[in-house]
XYZ file of C-alpha atoms in Angstrom:
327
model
C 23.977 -11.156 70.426
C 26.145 -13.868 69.240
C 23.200 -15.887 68.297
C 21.786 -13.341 66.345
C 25.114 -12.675 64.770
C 25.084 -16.586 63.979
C 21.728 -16.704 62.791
C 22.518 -13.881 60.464
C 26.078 -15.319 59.148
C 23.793 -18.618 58.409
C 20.873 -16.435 56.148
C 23.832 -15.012 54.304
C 25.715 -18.204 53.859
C 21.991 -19.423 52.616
C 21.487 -16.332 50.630
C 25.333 -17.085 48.685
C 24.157 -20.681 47.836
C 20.797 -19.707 46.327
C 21.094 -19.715 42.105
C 21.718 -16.605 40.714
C 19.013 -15.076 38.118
C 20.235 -16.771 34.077
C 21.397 -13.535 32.926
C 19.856 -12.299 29.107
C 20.936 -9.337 27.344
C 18.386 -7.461 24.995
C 19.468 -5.364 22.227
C 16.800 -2.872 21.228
C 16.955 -1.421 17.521
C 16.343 2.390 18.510
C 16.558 4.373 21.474
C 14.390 4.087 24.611
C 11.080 4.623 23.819
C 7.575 3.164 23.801
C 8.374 1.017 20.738
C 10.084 -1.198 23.362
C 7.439 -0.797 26.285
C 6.936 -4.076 26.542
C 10.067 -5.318 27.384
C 10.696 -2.232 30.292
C 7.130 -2.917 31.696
C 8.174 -6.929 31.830
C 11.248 -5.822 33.886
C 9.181 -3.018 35.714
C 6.958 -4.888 36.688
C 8.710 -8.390 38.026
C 7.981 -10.443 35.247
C 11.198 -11.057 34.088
C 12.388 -11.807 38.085
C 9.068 -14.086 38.359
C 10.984 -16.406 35.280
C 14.219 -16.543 37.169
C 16.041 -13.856 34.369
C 18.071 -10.975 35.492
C 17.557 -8.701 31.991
C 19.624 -5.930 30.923
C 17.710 -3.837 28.258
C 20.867 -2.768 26.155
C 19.507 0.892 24.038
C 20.173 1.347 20.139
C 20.795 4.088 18.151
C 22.164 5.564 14.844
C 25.478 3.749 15.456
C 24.160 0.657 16.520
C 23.309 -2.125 14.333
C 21.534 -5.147 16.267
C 23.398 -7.515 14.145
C 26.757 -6.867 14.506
C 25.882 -6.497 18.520
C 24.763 -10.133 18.353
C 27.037 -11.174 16.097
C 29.917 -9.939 18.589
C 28.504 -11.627 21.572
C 27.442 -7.815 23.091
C 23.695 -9.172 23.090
C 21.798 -12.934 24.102
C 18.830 -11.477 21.894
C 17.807 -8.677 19.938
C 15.144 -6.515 18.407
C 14.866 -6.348 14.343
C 13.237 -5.620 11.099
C 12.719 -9.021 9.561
C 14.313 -7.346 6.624
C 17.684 -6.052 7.617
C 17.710 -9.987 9.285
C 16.764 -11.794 6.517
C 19.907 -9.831 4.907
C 22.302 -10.233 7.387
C 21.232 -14.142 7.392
C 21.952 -14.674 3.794
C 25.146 -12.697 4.096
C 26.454 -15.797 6.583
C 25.093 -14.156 9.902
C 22.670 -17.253 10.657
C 19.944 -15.402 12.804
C 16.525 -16.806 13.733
C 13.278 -14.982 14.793
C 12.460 -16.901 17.738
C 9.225 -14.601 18.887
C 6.889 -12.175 16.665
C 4.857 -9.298 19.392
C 4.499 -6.794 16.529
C 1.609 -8.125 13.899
C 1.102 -5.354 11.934
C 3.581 -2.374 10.151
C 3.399 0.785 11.553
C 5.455 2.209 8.004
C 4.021 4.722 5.883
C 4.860 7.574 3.756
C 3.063 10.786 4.929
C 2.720 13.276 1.933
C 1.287 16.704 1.587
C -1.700 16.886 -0.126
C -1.202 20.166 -1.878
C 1.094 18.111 -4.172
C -2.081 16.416 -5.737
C -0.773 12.854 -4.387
C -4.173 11.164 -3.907
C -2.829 7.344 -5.068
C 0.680 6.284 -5.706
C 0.571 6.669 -9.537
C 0.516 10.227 -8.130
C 4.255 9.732 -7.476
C 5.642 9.776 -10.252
C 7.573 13.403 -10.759
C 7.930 13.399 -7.226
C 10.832 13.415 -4.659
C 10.080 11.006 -1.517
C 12.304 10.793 1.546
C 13.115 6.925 2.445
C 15.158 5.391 5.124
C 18.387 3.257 3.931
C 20.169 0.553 5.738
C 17.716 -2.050 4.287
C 14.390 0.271 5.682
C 14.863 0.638 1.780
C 13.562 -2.465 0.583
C 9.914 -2.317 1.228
C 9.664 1.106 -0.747
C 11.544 -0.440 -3.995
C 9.220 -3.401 -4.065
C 6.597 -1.525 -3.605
C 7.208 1.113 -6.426
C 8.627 -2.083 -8.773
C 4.490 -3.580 -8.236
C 3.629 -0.390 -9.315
C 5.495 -0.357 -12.134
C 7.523 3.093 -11.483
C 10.884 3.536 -11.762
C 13.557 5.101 -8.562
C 15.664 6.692 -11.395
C 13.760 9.828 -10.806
C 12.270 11.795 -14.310
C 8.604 12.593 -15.028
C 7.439 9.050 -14.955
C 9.791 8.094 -12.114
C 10.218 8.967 -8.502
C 13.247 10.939 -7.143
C 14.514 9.065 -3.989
C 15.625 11.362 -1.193
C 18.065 9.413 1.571
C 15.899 10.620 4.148
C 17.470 10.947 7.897
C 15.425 10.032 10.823
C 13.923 12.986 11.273
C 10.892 14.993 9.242
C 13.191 17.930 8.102
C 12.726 17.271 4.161
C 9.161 17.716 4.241
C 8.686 20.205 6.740
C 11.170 22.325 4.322
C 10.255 21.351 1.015
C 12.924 19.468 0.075
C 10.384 16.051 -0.733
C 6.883 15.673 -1.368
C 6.515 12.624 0.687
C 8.862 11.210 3.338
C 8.837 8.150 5.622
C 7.171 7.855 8.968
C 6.208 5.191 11.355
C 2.424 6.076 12.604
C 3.512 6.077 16.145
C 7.067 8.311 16.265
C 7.725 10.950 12.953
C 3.985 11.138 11.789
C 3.713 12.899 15.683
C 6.820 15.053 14.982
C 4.979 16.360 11.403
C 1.435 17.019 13.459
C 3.691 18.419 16.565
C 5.468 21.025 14.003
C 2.030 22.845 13.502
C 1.156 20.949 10.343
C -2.663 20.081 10.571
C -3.534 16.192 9.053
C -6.275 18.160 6.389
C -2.535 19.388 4.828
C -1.754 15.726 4.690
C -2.562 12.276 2.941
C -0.619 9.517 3.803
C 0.436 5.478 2.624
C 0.510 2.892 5.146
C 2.209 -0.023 3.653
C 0.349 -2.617 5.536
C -2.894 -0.950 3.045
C -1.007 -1.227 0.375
C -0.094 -4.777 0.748
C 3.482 -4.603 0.858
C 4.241 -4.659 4.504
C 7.060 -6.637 5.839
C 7.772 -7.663 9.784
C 8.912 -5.685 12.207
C 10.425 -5.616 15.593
C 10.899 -9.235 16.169
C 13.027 -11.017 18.594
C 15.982 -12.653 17.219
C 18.579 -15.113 18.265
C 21.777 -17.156 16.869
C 21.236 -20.297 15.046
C 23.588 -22.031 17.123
C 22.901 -21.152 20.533
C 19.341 -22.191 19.874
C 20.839 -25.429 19.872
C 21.685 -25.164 23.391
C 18.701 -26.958 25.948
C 19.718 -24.474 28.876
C 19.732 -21.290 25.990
C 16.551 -22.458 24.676
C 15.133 -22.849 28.245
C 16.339 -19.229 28.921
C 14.337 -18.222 25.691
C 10.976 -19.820 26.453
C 11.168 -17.773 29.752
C 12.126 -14.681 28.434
C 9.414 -14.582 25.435
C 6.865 -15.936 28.179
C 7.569 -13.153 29.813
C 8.064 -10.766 27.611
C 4.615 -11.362 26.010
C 3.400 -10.863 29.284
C 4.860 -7.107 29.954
C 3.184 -6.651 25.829
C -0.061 -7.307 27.150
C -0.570 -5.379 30.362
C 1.205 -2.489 28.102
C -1.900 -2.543 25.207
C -4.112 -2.890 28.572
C -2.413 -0.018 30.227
C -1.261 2.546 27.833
C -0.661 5.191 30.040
C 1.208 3.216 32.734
C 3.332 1.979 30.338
C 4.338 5.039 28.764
C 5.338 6.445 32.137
C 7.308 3.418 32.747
C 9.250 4.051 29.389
C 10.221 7.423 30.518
C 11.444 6.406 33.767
C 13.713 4.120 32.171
C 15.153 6.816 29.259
C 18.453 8.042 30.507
C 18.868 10.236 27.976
C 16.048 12.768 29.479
C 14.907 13.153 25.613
C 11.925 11.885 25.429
C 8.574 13.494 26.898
C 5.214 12.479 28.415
C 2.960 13.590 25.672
C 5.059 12.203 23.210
C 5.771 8.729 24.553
C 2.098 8.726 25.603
C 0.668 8.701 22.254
C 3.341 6.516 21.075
C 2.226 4.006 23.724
C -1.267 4.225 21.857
C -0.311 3.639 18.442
C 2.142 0.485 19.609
C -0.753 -1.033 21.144
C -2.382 -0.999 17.685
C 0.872 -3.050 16.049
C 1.196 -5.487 18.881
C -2.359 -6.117 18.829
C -3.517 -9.448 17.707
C 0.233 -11.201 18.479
C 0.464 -13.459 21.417
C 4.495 -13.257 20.249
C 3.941 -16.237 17.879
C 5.476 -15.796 14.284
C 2.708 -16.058 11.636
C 3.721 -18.113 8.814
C 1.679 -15.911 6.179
C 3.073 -13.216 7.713
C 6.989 -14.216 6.884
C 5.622 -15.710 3.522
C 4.218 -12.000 2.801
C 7.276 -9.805 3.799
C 9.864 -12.367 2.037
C 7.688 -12.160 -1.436
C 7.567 -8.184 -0.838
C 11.714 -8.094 -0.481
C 12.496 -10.924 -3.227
C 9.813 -8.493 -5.433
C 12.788 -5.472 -5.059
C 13.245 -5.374 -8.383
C 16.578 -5.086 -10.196
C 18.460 -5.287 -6.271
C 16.311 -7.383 -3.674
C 17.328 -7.305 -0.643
C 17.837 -11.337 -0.355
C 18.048 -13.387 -3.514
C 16.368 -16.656 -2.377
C 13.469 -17.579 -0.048
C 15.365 -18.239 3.400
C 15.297 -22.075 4.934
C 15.767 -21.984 8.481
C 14.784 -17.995 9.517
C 12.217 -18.675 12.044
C 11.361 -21.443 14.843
C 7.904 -21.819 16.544
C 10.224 -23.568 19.189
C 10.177 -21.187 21.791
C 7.078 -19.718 21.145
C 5.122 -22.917 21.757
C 6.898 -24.168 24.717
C 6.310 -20.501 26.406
C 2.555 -19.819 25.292
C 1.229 -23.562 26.119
């Protein structure tokens, strides 16, 4: 017995001396769901552990902006809209995408089609529900290429501040309104409304798509070798739990719903969410696209009489970490 007990006194001893997991604190944008299945599948599934990273998956919400969270040292990383970045970086908030999973936009404006909206010259008379806190931007640049004016009137459009939910079309209140194809485009179909009642605007088709749900860091932890080391391993694995969820859908969705505390979502929902994702992260191995940040920065300096930055950023994104993780 005593040499058991000393045998077992040594393992712990041995256990106390062994490195402890670098700890990394995500900051999603929204609440759980399978927007972020990636990142729960990487930590479902031991990816994370098999990098040496102990990761807490910190949940957003309405009264959560990523920025601030990183800004007050809440969050290592977070989760973004290269827009409401690139704003908070020229307002003195130096962040840098380090990692790009999402390739595509999943943004559109869903419309009903009894209206008569068939092309967006169609929307001028019209009342159209769009997202603030810089989800703005896209929508004024867009309607400034088309040459029609937010100041509402017969040859203008009537903006609606639209809340995140699909209340001011299902009631009337706007003829078009603001969905992502994988979360409120569901909630219209899900309310009884058929798609032959709708026509809808994705703004990757109309070519004025900007970036969304990178992974973003501070400037000048970046500059940190041990930080940056911490970064490779989290994006390497990161990607990792991205591709085994487009591979398995299904899987992934359940392991989304395990991981909501809030009980809110459901299986049907998440499930199909899980599907469109996969279509977004498609064709990313998590490495920024140059193009791609060229595209959305031209689309928010285009904003017309109030862009949402001023200049063309210097500085905004690093292939750093994404080459030393995906060699």
């Amino acid at each position: 017995m005593k040499h058991i007990l000393t045998a077992a006194a040594l393992a712990l001893g041995a256990a106390g001396t062994a490195q402890a997991a670098d700890e990394v604190r995500l900051q999603l944008q929204w609440v759980t769901q399978a927007q972020f299945a990636g990142y729960y599948v990487a930590l479902d599934k031991g990816f994370y552990g098999e990098e040496d990273l102990d990761v807490s998956i910190l949940p957003g919400g309405p009264d959560i902006a990523p920025p601030q969270v990183l800004a007050g040292g809440g969050a290592d990383v977070m989760l973004n809209w290269m827009p409401s970045a690139l704003a908070a970086r020229e307002k003195g908030l130096p962040l840098v995408n380090i990692a790009q999973p999402f390739k595509s936009s999943g943004l559109m404006l869903t419309c009903w089609k009894d209206t008569g909206i068939t092309s967006p010259a169609d929307f001028k008379g019209k009342t159209i529900g769009v997202w603030f806190f810089g989800n703005e931007y896209p929508f004024l640049s867009w309607m400034s290429k088309e040459g029609i004016s937010t100041d509402g009137g017969p040859d203008g459009v009537t903006v609606l501040k639209q809340g995140f939910n699909v209340d001011p079309l299902l009631q009337r209140q706007a003829d078009c309104i603001s969905t992502m194809t994988y979360n409120e485009y569901g909630q219209v179909l899900d309310s009884g409304v058929s798609e032959d009642e709708l026509v809808t605007f994705k703004y990757e088709d109309m070519g004025v798509a900007t970036l969304e749900d990178g992974i973003y860091a501070l400037e000048d932890k970046l500059e940190d070798p041990k930080f940056q080391d911490k970064m490779v391993r989290f994006v390497r694995a990161s990607m990792k739990g991205w591709k085994y969820a487009e591979a398995n859908p299904g899987e992934a969705a359940d392991i989304v719903l395990e991981n909501d505390a809030s009980g809110a979502q459901t299986e049907a929902h998440q499930q199909r969410m899980m599907v469109e994702i996969a279509k977004l992260t498609a064709g990313s191995n998590g490495t920024l696209d140059p193009a791609d940040f060229d595209r959305t920065v031209a689309t928010l300096l285009g904003g017309g009489s109030d862009p949402v930055i001023t200049k063309t950023p210097e500085g905004a994104w690093t292939h750093i970490i994404t080459d030393a993780a995906l060699k």
